[in-house]
Amino acid sequence: MNWWAASRNVLALAVVTAVTAGTGLTFGQSRIPVPAMVGGAGHFLLGALITVTPAVIWLAFTGRARNANETVAVRAVHRLDTLLAVSCAALTLGMAVLGHFMGADAVALAIGRNTAFYLGLALILNPFAGARVAAPVLTAIPLILAVGGWKAGGRGAQPWAVVLHPSTSVPALLAGVTVLLAGTTFSCLKQPRGTF
């Protein structure tokens, strides 16, 4: 177990996740102007962009250790990696709920929701493409959502653009948690594609 924790740099991932959540709680309402494809400029919250960081770092840390020895290991390493991603999501969701109840802005709930959403996507993408391909794809998702996720005339976000929905949107929260649960299930059942 120590070799796994060292190869995945679990402590650094926990620190990155906590710092991302803390930064999101502090500066998450900052708006970044992004041109929208449907005309006009979309307003993209910093909290929707930085929450992809734990998922990308998780992919980087789990992907760098993939080799022939790991794929034939007795332990199901991919299940430990899945548990690590779910733990990061739980840490962020916990910090978000705690921050919300301690009087932080409503963006706190979006920070937890978006992090869970991105980690769920990472868990789904990793078995298909491997960590080296999944990380840049995942990094592009918030940018694609920022440009193409708005309804015409700026009347809100498209239903599929989960990270763009208001912080208090219950359907978006359910969608983020559902993607995390789907990713967890899929990742537990299918080993990631190895990079040899």
XYZ file of C-alpha atoms in Angstrom:
196
model
C 0.000 0.000 0.000
C 2.895 2.381 0.703
C 4.226 1.956 -2.839
C 0.813 2.855 -4.222
C 0.475 5.978 -2.049
C 3.997 7.068 -2.981
C 3.539 6.431 -6.702
C 0.247 8.351 -6.692
C 1.611 11.141 -4.490
C -1.572 11.011 -2.393
C -0.554 13.808 -0.028
C 0.197 16.238 -2.866
C -3.138 15.390 -4.507
C -4.979 16.036 -1.232
C -3.210 19.386 -0.865
C -4.014 20.386 -4.471
C -7.660 19.413 -3.953
C -7.957 21.363 -0.693
C -6.191 24.427 -2.135
C -8.412 24.340 -5.222
C -11.533 24.171 -3.056
C -10.228 26.961 -0.817
C -9.349 29.147 -3.795
C -12.761 28.478 -5.277
C -14.471 29.434 -2.037
C -12.461 32.655 -1.901
C -12.370 33.771 -5.537
C -14.942 31.514 -7.228
C -17.360 34.348 -8.033
C -14.775 36.167 -10.155
C -16.066 36.355 -13.716
C -13.986 35.624 -16.781
C -15.333 37.060 -20.055
C -15.599 34.391 -22.737
C -17.084 34.891 -26.206
C -20.094 32.621 -26.667
C -20.822 30.819 -29.923
C -24.458 31.903 -29.865
C -23.650 35.610 -29.834
C -22.600 37.916 -27.065
C -20.149 37.098 -24.355
C -20.757 34.443 -21.761
C -19.909 34.974 -18.139
C -17.729 32.147 -16.916
C -17.040 31.940 -13.202
C -13.521 31.172 -12.041
C -15.110 28.493 -9.846
C -16.167 26.617 -12.988
C -12.658 26.672 -14.434
C -10.332 25.878 -11.531
C -12.387 22.911 -10.344
C -10.974 20.819 -13.195
C -7.543 20.953 -11.501
C -7.959 18.003 -9.064
C -9.183 15.745 -11.888
C -6.271 16.649 -14.174
C -3.744 16.181 -11.354
C -5.370 12.842 -10.451
C -4.961 11.726 -14.065
C -1.340 12.891 -14.083
C -0.462 11.087 -10.848
C -2.254 7.849 -11.695
C -1.115 7.852 -15.313
C 2.576 8.273 -14.670
C 2.826 4.974 -12.789
C 1.124 2.797 -15.409
C 3.407 0.057 -16.590
C 3.456 -3.663 -17.265
C 4.148 -4.522 -13.610
C 1.082 -2.652 -12.409
C -1.324 -4.208 -14.872
C -0.396 -7.691 -13.670
C -0.292 -6.791 -9.967
C -2.242 -8.917 -7.500
C -4.064 -5.892 -6.103
C -6.663 -4.143 -8.209
C -4.720 -0.893 -8.447
C -7.408 0.758 -10.582
C -9.864 0.333 -7.703
C -7.476 2.099 -5.339
C -7.131 4.876 -7.912
C -10.919 5.107 -8.120
C -11.126 5.344 -4.341
C -8.553 8.141 -4.453
C -10.633 10.125 -6.972
C -13.803 9.625 -4.927
C -11.930 10.730 -1.797
C -10.885 13.946 -3.569
C -14.496 14.560 -4.573
C -15.678 13.861 -1.027
C -13.053 16.250 0.385
C -14.181 19.023 -1.948
C -17.891 18.366 -1.407
C -17.301 18.370 2.353
C -15.390 21.647 2.212
C -18.099 23.123 -0.019
C -20.944 22.148 2.308
C -18.997 23.323 5.355
C -18.165 26.605 3.628
C -21.796 27.083 2.636
C -23.029 26.562 6.191
C -20.318 28.862 7.554
C -21.645 31.698 5.412
C -19.521 31.419 2.270
C -21.095 32.587 -0.939
C -23.408 30.207 -2.799
C -20.519 29.452 -5.160
C -19.324 27.006 -2.493
C -21.908 24.480 -3.638
C -20.832 24.889 -7.262
C -17.203 24.226 -6.305
C -18.113 20.840 -4.837
C -20.505 19.984 -7.675
C -18.058 20.916 -10.432
C -15.138 19.057 -8.864
C -17.285 15.922 -8.524
C -18.391 16.328 -12.152
C -14.826 16.646 -13.494
C -13.530 13.741 -11.377
C -16.411 11.608 -12.639
C -15.492 12.490 -16.226
C -11.853 11.635 -15.491
C -12.925 8.238 -14.150
C -14.899 7.606 -17.343
C -12.229 8.884 -19.769
C -9.241 7.133 -18.171
C -10.205 3.532 -19.079
C -11.008 4.544 -22.653
C -8.097 6.761 -23.559
C -5.497 6.414 -20.826
C -4.346 9.239 -18.573
C -2.048 10.875 -21.125
C -4.884 11.490 -23.561
C -7.662 11.977 -20.988
C -5.902 14.869 -19.194
C -5.798 17.285 -22.160
C -9.317 16.250 -23.209
C -10.587 16.968 -19.694
C -8.744 20.295 -19.634
C -10.548 21.343 -22.831
C -14.029 20.551 -21.462
C -14.503 23.729 -19.370
C -13.381 25.826 -22.327
C -15.801 24.047 -24.663
C -18.592 24.518 -22.126
C -17.724 28.196 -21.725
C -17.923 28.816 -25.458
C -20.803 26.535 -26.466
C -22.778 25.929 -23.300
C -24.965 29.037 -23.286
C -28.476 29.287 -24.685
C -29.116 31.793 -27.472
C -29.600 35.307 -26.203
C -27.815 34.620 -22.923
C -30.896 33.062 -21.294
C -28.873 30.705 -19.133
C -26.887 27.547 -19.632
C -27.732 24.539 -21.757
C -28.971 21.558 -19.692
C -25.819 19.546 -20.520
C -23.427 22.333 -19.437
C -23.461 21.329 -15.766
C -20.673 23.635 -14.589
C -22.371 26.750 -15.979
C -25.600 26.370 -14.004
C -26.246 28.576 -10.978
C -24.658 27.462 -7.721
C -27.996 26.575 -6.162
C -29.210 24.460 -9.105
C -30.379 21.131 -7.705
C -30.512 19.415 -11.139
C -26.893 20.449 -11.785
C -25.847 19.113 -8.361
C -27.606 15.829 -9.065
C -25.981 15.670 -12.509
C -22.510 16.261 -11.033
C -22.963 13.549 -8.398
C -24.490 11.199 -10.992
C -21.472 11.605 -13.278
C -19.202 10.880 -10.292
C -21.180 7.733 -9.406
C -21.205 6.586 -13.035
C -17.474 7.186 -13.307
C -16.841 5.331 -10.056
C -18.840 2.320 -11.197
C -17.265 2.264 -14.641
C -13.738 2.732 -13.320
C -14.138 -0.077 -10.789
C -15.307 -2.481 -13.480
C -12.859 -1.603 -16.255
C -9.110 -1.277 -15.857
C -7.529 1.788 -17.412
C -5.722 1.513 -20.654
C -2.049 1.066 -19.844
C 0.722 3.198 -21.187
C 3.774 1.067 -21.739
